[in-house]
Every structure is written in structure tokens, then in C-alpha cells.
XYZ file of C-alpha atoms in Angstrom:
470
model
C 0.000 0.000 0.000
C 1.345 3.402 -0.973
C 2.161 5.627 2.045
C 1.835 9.401 1.615
C 5.083 11.290 1.853
C 5.119 13.635 4.853
C 7.151 16.791 4.971
C 9.787 17.059 7.678
C 8.931 19.211 10.662
C 9.997 22.805 10.067
C 12.178 23.777 13.019
C 13.476 27.125 11.719
C 11.156 29.068 13.970
C 11.122 26.581 16.817
C 11.917 29.104 19.587
C 8.840 31.080 18.583
C 6.880 27.832 18.654
C 8.314 27.147 22.116
C 7.008 30.535 23.292
C 3.544 29.772 21.891
C 3.063 26.311 23.388
C 4.633 27.274 26.714
C 2.265 30.270 26.862
C -0.636 27.821 26.507
C 0.823 25.642 29.277
C 1.243 28.768 31.428
C -2.413 29.722 30.864
C -3.477 26.227 31.908
C -1.260 26.322 35.027
C -2.457 29.775 36.065
C -6.087 28.650 35.685
C -5.571 25.785 38.147
C -4.523 28.187 40.926
C -6.361 31.393 40.085
C -9.699 29.662 40.705
C -8.618 28.632 44.223
C -8.199 32.270 45.243
C -11.601 33.211 43.807
C -13.529 30.223 45.205
C -14.801 31.904 48.425
C -16.055 34.910 46.406
C -17.687 32.613 43.839
C -19.460 30.729 46.635
C -20.990 33.928 48.035
C -22.000 35.423 44.683
C -23.589 32.252 43.262
C -24.909 31.004 46.641
C -22.992 27.812 45.975
C -23.124 24.887 48.391
C -19.930 23.276 49.772
C -20.376 20.445 47.255
C -20.598 22.891 44.380
C -17.500 24.746 45.613
C -15.477 21.517 45.565
C -16.979 20.445 42.242
C -15.887 23.645 40.481
C -12.300 22.450 41.028
C -12.685 18.668 41.047
C -14.859 18.205 37.937
C -12.300 20.152 35.893
C -9.567 17.771 37.099
C -11.671 14.662 36.494
C -12.425 15.709 32.906
C -8.790 16.549 32.268
C -7.442 13.360 33.885
C -9.729 10.971 32.032
C -9.298 12.612 28.629
C -5.622 13.680 28.606
C -4.437 10.345 27.196
C -7.170 10.566 24.553
C -6.014 14.119 23.759
C -2.494 12.834 23.159
C -3.770 10.103 20.858
C -5.884 12.589 18.899
C -2.715 14.621 18.326
C -1.104 11.536 16.815
C -4.135 10.849 14.626
C -5.040 14.339 13.387
C -1.743 16.198 13.799
C -0.381 18.050 16.813
C -0.998 21.533 15.387
C -4.643 20.851 14.520
C -5.502 19.398 17.924
C -3.547 22.128 19.733
C -5.547 24.810 17.910
C -8.810 23.008 18.683
C -7.800 22.757 22.346
C -6.773 26.421 22.681
C -9.934 27.698 20.986
C -12.077 25.318 23.036
C -10.362 26.405 26.248
C -10.980 30.042 25.293
C -14.692 29.537 24.599
C -15.296 27.458 27.727
C -13.419 30.029 29.841
C -15.859 32.651 28.537
C -18.739 30.317 29.454
C -17.324 29.900 32.985
C -17.199 33.674 33.393
C -20.810 34.057 32.226
C -22.207 31.260 34.450
C -25.261 32.301 36.471
C -25.422 29.414 38.954
C -23.185 26.946 40.735
C -24.402 24.053 38.591
C -23.870 25.951 35.342
C -20.324 26.806 36.415
C -19.670 23.127 37.186
C -20.827 22.081 33.693
C -18.722 24.822 32.110
C -15.689 23.704 34.121
C -16.274 20.131 32.924
C -16.114 21.366 29.332
C -13.056 23.504 30.129
C -11.214 20.489 31.557
C -12.047 18.462 28.450
C -10.638 21.135 26.126
C -7.520 21.439 28.306
C -7.005 17.713 27.739
C -6.798 18.431 24.003
C -4.410 21.377 24.400
C -1.871 20.336 27.041
C -0.574 16.987 25.628
C 0.419 18.749 22.414
C 2.827 21.016 24.313
C 5.291 18.290 25.300
C 4.730 16.470 22.012
C 5.715 19.620 20.095
C 8.840 20.189 22.203
C 9.796 16.537 21.789
C 9.570 16.827 18.000
C 11.246 20.218 17.532
C 14.127 19.965 20.014
C 16.156 16.861 19.222
C 19.654 18.398 19.484
C 21.720 20.015 22.232
C 19.032 22.698 22.716
C 16.625 20.109 24.103
C 17.773 20.576 27.699
C 17.411 24.361 27.484
C 13.923 24.096 25.972
C 12.657 21.732 28.671
C 14.299 23.869 31.357
C 12.315 26.877 30.114
C 9.185 24.725 30.139
C 9.801 23.651 33.749
C 10.469 27.181 35.006
C 7.312 28.519 33.351
C 5.329 25.653 34.850
C 6.545 26.561 38.330
C 5.949 30.285 37.903
C 2.359 29.640 36.785
C 1.419 28.858 40.393
C 2.787 32.157 41.711
C 1.137 34.058 38.868
C -2.191 32.325 39.500
C -2.277 33.267 43.181
C -1.215 36.863 42.526
C -3.499 37.418 39.527
C -6.471 35.821 41.278
C -6.134 38.095 44.289
C -5.661 41.178 42.112
C -8.588 40.519 39.777
C -11.055 39.752 42.576
C -9.918 42.809 44.551
C -9.881 45.447 41.788
C -13.237 44.201 40.430
C -12.273 44.962 36.828
C -15.262 46.493 34.968
C -17.455 45.287 37.850
C -16.938 41.661 36.786
C -15.671 40.482 40.200
C -14.623 36.817 40.245
C -15.716 36.377 36.623
C -12.581 38.178 35.451
C -10.427 35.193 36.549
C -12.041 33.293 33.654
C -12.432 36.212 31.239
C -8.660 36.820 31.339
C -8.177 33.575 29.390
C -10.177 34.888 26.432
C -7.748 37.472 24.968
C -4.797 35.244 25.898
C -6.352 32.277 24.122
C -7.152 34.293 20.989
C -3.562 35.591 20.745
C -2.069 32.116 21.305
C -4.372 30.538 18.709
C -3.596 33.230 16.109
C 0.151 32.895 16.684
C -0.035 29.090 16.523
C -1.995 29.239 13.263
C 0.692 31.364 11.628
C 3.894 29.962 13.141
C 3.469 26.351 14.305
C 4.686 23.870 11.679
C 2.376 21.060 10.567
C 3.419 17.840 12.273
C 3.208 14.481 10.459
C 0.538 12.124 11.695
C 1.570 8.827 13.237
C 0.393 5.901 11.113
C -1.588 3.111 12.739
C -2.732 5.088 15.777
C -6.329 4.500 16.860
C -8.556 5.904 19.546
C -10.061 3.830 22.369
C -13.283 5.829 22.777
C -15.005 3.150 24.870
C -12.106 3.091 27.303
C -12.245 6.872 27.741
C -16.000 6.813 28.417
C -15.799 3.919 30.891
C -12.865 5.488 32.774
C -14.692 8.826 33.038
C -17.894 7.144 34.271
C -16.020 5.077 36.864
C -14.134 8.061 38.281
C -17.271 10.214 38.354
C -19.168 7.521 40.301
C -16.249 7.106 42.699
C -15.409 10.770 43.349
C -18.788 12.435 42.715
C -20.412 11.146 45.942
C -17.504 12.584 47.937
C -18.325 15.979 46.449
C -22.062 15.880 47.167
C -22.085 13.661 50.257
C -22.350 16.543 52.739
C -25.248 18.214 50.889
C -27.101 14.894 50.486
C -26.614 13.810 54.097
C -24.527 10.831 52.997
C -27.604 8.988 51.754
C -27.234 5.229 51.042
C -27.452 5.896 47.303
C -24.131 7.720 47.425
C -22.357 4.676 48.839
C -24.000 2.513 46.161
C -22.709 4.924 43.484
C -19.187 4.713 44.909
C -19.355 0.907 44.874
C -20.524 1.071 41.252
C -17.535 3.285 40.500
C -15.206 0.585 41.809
C -16.955 -2.036 39.686
C -16.766 0.164 36.572
C -13.034 0.774 37.071
C -12.482 -2.993 37.420
C -14.474 -3.444 34.206
C -12.268 -0.782 32.585
C -9.198 -2.990 33.094
C -11.045 -5.961 31.602
C -12.121 -3.800 28.661
C -8.529 -2.706 28.050
C -7.413 -6.350 28.002
C -10.148 -7.195 25.479
C -9.123 -4.245 23.269
C -5.523 -5.476 23.315
C -6.554 -9.060 22.501
C -8.572 -7.784 19.526
C -5.459 -6.051 18.180
C -6.627 -2.558 19.152
C -4.771 0.201 20.988
C -5.934 0.454 24.630
C -5.658 3.688 26.600
C -2.951 2.187 28.819
C -0.001 -0.064 28.001
C -0.986 -3.236 29.846
C 2.603 -4.482 30.080
C 3.233 -1.696 32.603
C 0.966 -3.477 35.078
C 3.715 -6.084 35.535
C 6.303 -3.461 36.566
C 6.210 -3.499 40.382
C 8.443 -0.453 40.796
C 6.320 1.585 38.373
C 3.061 0.615 40.091
C 4.466 1.482 43.516
C 5.675 4.770 42.073
C 2.162 5.491 40.833
C 0.948 4.801 44.379
C 3.426 7.362 45.719
C 2.316 9.886 43.087
C -1.357 9.329 43.898
C -0.987 10.013 47.623
C 1.334 12.953 46.990
C -1.166 14.632 44.680
C -4.124 13.897 46.966
C -2.360 16.271 49.374
C -1.380 18.743 46.647
C -4.177 20.911 45.229
C -6.425 20.188 48.221
C -3.827 21.905 50.448
C -4.252 25.135 48.497
C -8.053 24.855 48.620
C -8.131 24.324 52.399
C -5.507 27.015 52.994
C -7.499 29.511 50.919
C -10.772 28.664 52.666
C -9.164 28.965 56.107
C -7.594 32.345 55.324
C -10.670 33.874 53.690
C -13.510 32.222 55.636
C -11.821 31.568 58.962
C -9.418 34.496 59.320
C -11.332 36.973 57.086
C -8.194 37.769 55.102
C -8.951 39.695 51.900
C -8.515 37.810 48.570
C -5.512 39.924 47.502
C -3.674 39.402 50.804
C -4.526 35.695 50.696
C -3.174 35.419 47.146
C 0.009 37.291 48.054
C 0.578 34.938 51.003
C 1.125 32.079 48.543
C 3.784 33.875 46.484
C 6.784 32.974 48.742
C 5.599 29.340 48.716
C 5.440 29.297 44.918
C 8.889 30.861 44.580
C 10.345 28.385 47.095
C 8.764 25.622 45.008
C 10.521 26.907 41.862
C 13.903 27.133 43.637
C 13.542 23.624 45.081
C 12.492 22.258 41.687
C 15.697 23.561 40.100
C 17.883 22.111 42.870
C 16.200 18.755 43.412
C 16.554 17.423 39.859
C 20.362 17.270 39.984
C 20.368 16.002 43.568
C 17.900 13.244 42.721
C 20.178 12.000 39.927
C 22.929 11.413 42.496
C 20.914 10.367 45.568
C 17.799 8.834 44.041
C 14.536 8.674 45.982
C 16.235 9.759 49.228
C 15.819 13.357 48.089
C 12.094 12.813 47.561
C 11.707 11.270 51.019
C 13.560 14.239 52.524
C 11.122 16.509 50.687
C 8.210 14.603 52.235
C 9.752 15.094 55.696
C 10.158 18.828 55.058
C 6.510 19.119 54.017
C 5.439 17.471 57.264
C 7.584 19.940 59.215
C 5.842 22.801 57.406
C 2.406 21.325 58.131
C 3.279 20.899 61.825
C 4.455 24.531 62.004
C 1.205 25.712 60.396
C -0.796 23.667 62.901
C 1.101 25.183 65.841
C 0.592 28.694 64.477
C -3.137 28.182 63.865
C -3.618 26.565 67.268
C -1.630 29.109 69.325
C -2.650 32.391 67.655
C -6.239 33.622 67.347
C -5.518 35.617 64.192
C -2.307 34.561 62.418
C -1.191 37.278 59.995
C -0.781 36.619 56.266
C 2.947 37.338 56.634
C 3.359 34.722 59.368
C 1.442 32.148 57.320
C 3.477 33.007 54.207
C 6.807 32.539 55.992
C 5.828 29.103 57.296
C 4.378 28.024 53.953
C 7.854 28.539 52.458
C 8.910 25.361 54.301
C 6.020 23.391 52.838
C 6.562 24.839 49.350
C 10.260 24.007 49.299
C 9.534 20.446 50.430
C 6.839 20.100 47.803
C 9.235 21.274 45.081
C 11.840 18.736 46.258
C 9.316 15.960 45.608
C 7.251 17.071 42.620
C 10.080 18.012 40.230
C 11.960 14.657 40.267
C 8.926 12.470 41.077
C 7.904 11.745 37.486
C 11.470 10.792 36.525
C 11.748 8.485 39.536
C 8.433 6.776 38.787
C 9.333 6.288 35.105
C 12.919 5.182 35.789
C 12.215 1.450 35.291
C 9.967 1.876 32.250
C 11.305 0.713 28.876
C 11.673 3.448 26.225
C 9.038 1.865 23.991
C 6.424 2.306 26.757
C 7.545 5.760 27.895
C 4.663 7.609 26.233
C 1.983 5.392 27.730
C 3.665 5.445 31.142
C 3.832 9.258 31.066
C 0.140 9.388 30.227
C -0.695 7.038 33.099
C 1.407 9.132 35.478
C -0.342 12.347 34.421
C -3.751 10.712 34.737
C -3.013 9.337 38.221
C -1.677 12.743 39.308
C -4.845 14.573 38.273
C -7.100 11.861 39.712
C -5.198 12.294 42.980
C -5.746 16.059 42.827
C -9.477 15.583 42.198
C -9.859 12.948 44.914
C -8.028 15.177 47.394
C -10.218 18.190 46.657
C -13.328 16.013 47.031
C -12.358 14.017 50.128
C -10.388 16.542 52.173
C -12.684 19.360 51.087
C -15.623 17.311 52.403
C -13.824 16.783 55.725
C -13.023 20.505 56.038
C -16.622 21.578 55.401
C -18.027 18.901 57.736
C -15.751 19.902 60.628
C -16.335 23.600 59.900
C -20.104 23.056 60.134
C -19.750 21.193 63.441
C -17.097 23.408 65.038
C -15.183 26.092 63.099
C -13.014 26.784 60.061
C -9.968 26.617 62.354
C -10.905 23.115 63.516
C -11.480 22.026 59.910
C -8.087 23.432 58.982
C -6.287 21.581 61.795
C -7.963 18.260 60.945
C -7.086 18.759 57.268
C -3.437 19.420 58.157
C -3.361 16.100 60.012
C -4.749 14.336 56.929
C -2.166 16.006 54.690
C 0.638 14.817 56.981
C -0.729 11.246 56.938
C -0.983 11.243 53.136
C 2.577 12.494 52.714
C 3.830 9.802 55.099
C 2.065 7.177 52.960
C 3.712 8.724 49.876
C 7.132 8.382 51.551
C 6.360 4.736 52.399
C 5.499 4.019 48.746
C 8.710 5.726 47.623
C 10.719 3.472 49.936
C 8.803 0.446 48.663
C 9.447 1.547 45.070
C 13.195 1.865 45.747
C 13.310 -1.701 47.029
C 11.521 -2.964 43.907
C 13.907 -0.992 41.664
C 16.938 -2.478 43.454
C 15.651 -6.007 42.797
C 14.888 -5.418 39.108
């Protein structure tokens, strides 16, 4: 059969392409944190319930996590540039929808759509860098990518506080979504003109059934955690969670059947035999359960419990984000020499930061934003020590031929962990707050974060033992 001849990838303007795709990644990263700062204001304006507050964050992560592998495959099938443009334009339109939402439920649906479009956009970023930077400039390009990724958190906190406070054109919290619209239009226009067309990968197919089943299973499993408090933990919620477990078990069986039929399943099933990789995924899951949920609980405690203004609350996170960036740059080289010991030390440092926050919240009636910011530096540095080298450590035993699938599984598990953390720990915070106070909910949440990070450290140790035997 005659194969069409594909043109080589044009790399003459690759640094401009780098700026375009990294700008899209930056917009995505900012969006993840900017919403956290605005959440308390959104709750008041839309009269949103605790479940709806959590869902605004979690449903976005669930949609992204379950569709990101599919987004990567679509890039292979239809071309990276085409899918990137579709993702950026979709993200722009759904951001506008989020800003125009008139109720908590409408905002949740819009965030679901926004997460789905992000799953089209984001996988094309790394795919583009991988294709364009194959020489000595590769390290520099990925270094720029990593720095921008880290700075997105700081920018999200700062921008969220500023936009909510200045009430731009009387749009209030809505401006945190509207800001994506001009950015998205500029990125899409630049990508249309500058990004080179990328050859499609022959023989790549899409496992649509797998994507649908995975999404349904995760929604059944995590959804009841989001709405449990509002529904009084009715028996039907527990039945839905049990169904979620059954659907996820069926998902694995479905993937096996797809592979037996000669299809291309969402996950590379050979990875399930790699003990070190699976234990690494366990470490990543528990780490990320305590990741985004920490920022949610911290924001709620500062704004609802301590009555700190949104701008001051956003500024309090800046030192943490900068400490995270510094630790990320240092930990990569140290992890290459000392392995997972660096990650375990990072876990210990996070626990120290959590303990210091608990002492401050317990001993002072009104901790100042400055005091909270200084202590959060400890937590942020520890988090950067773990997050930056974690993916490399988890993928260290994976064969090159399975690297793409393993990376997709890692990213999916990370976002599922983020969503589960927001749902579960958010539910605990709101339940304790309703019974006692925001301070009590904060202290209980800190204890849960510490326990989760200890479990992460245990999995990292377990993973190291498996790697030593392989």
C-alpha cells in the first residue's frame, strides 16, 4: 500500500513555537490556581453549596485526567498543530462560558467542558517540544518549560487576588475566567501562523469506549464525595461509589479485550507487571491527593476563617510558589545522584511545614498573612523537592518503547489524585467547619495532609526496594 510522503517538521522558527506552546501551558497552570483564590467569592455570589465549591475544582480535574491520554492520541491521529488549535480555541470559549455562568451548577458544567478542552491542548505542548528539540538545545527548551510551569502557580495566586480585589469592569470573580479569552485568541492566532504542521503517526487509533468507561467510573467514585455533605450521605451515594469501583475494574477488563482484539488500549498493559512503576504510581497518587487540596483548604481557612482579603490571601502564597521553583531547580540534579532519598527528605520537610502551620493556627487567634506566608515557604520548598523529580523516579524502570503510555498514566493518576483530594479533604473541612469552626477544619485537614505524605514516603521506599531487585 502506498504511504503518503510527509514533509519534515519545520524547526526554523522553533523558539517562537516554544514561546507559543509554553504560553498555553502557562495559561493552563495559572487557571488551576487562580480559581482557588476566587472560590470563596464565587461561593458567596452564586450562593454555591460546599459540594458545588469543591466540584468547580474537582470536575475540571476529572475531565482533564480521564481525557488527557485521549487528547495525546488525537494529536497523533489528526496532527499536533490541529488538535492544539482546537484545544486552545475550546479552552478560550469554555473560559468565557465559565465567566458568564449564572449558577453553581452551570459553572460546574462549564468547568467540565473547560477540563475536556484542556485535555486536548496540554498533551500537544510536550509532544511539540519533543519533536522540535532533538539536538543540544533540548535541555534548554525543557528547562524553560519547567520554570514557566513553576511560575504559573505564583502568577495564578497573585493574579487571582488582584482581579477579585480590583473588580475589573465590575466583573468580580468572573474576570479570573475572562482573562483567558484574549490570551487564548492571541495564542491561537500565533499558533496558526507559526506552528509547523506535524506528520501524523500511522496506525494510531482511539479507544473511545475506554475513555468513556474510565470517566464514568471516576465520576461515580469521586462524585459522591463531592455531594455527600449536601445529600446527608444517603445510602445511594455509597452505592454509586461501589458502582464506581466495579466500573473501574471493568475498565481494566475492557482494556485487556481491546488489546486481545489487536486494538490500541488507553494504557499499556505491560506496565501493570512493573512493580516499581506501580508502587511509584501509588506514591504519586498520595502525593497529589495532598497537593491541590492543600491550596483549597488554605485559601478557605484564610478567607472564611481568618477573614483575610482575597488579595492578601493570594500574596501569602507567592513565597511558597517561589520556594517551590527554587527547590524544583535544585532537586533534579540532587535526585540524579541520591535517588529517591531526596524525595523522602522533601516529604519530611513538608510534614515539618504542616506541623508549624498547625502550631501557628492553634496558638494564635488571628495569624497574619505574613506569618502564614513565611511558614508556607517550608512546605513549598519540600513540595518542590518531591514534585520536580517524582515523574522521573516513577518512570525510571519503564522501557523506552512504553515511555509515552507510562507518562500518560502518570499524568492521569496525578490529576485523579488532585481531584480525589479536593473532594475528600474538602468534604472533611466543610463537615468539621459546620460542626465546630473553620480553624478546627483546617487543623484536621493538616493532620490528613501529613498522613498522606507519610504514605507517599512509604510508597517511595517500597518503590526503591523494587527498583533495586529489578
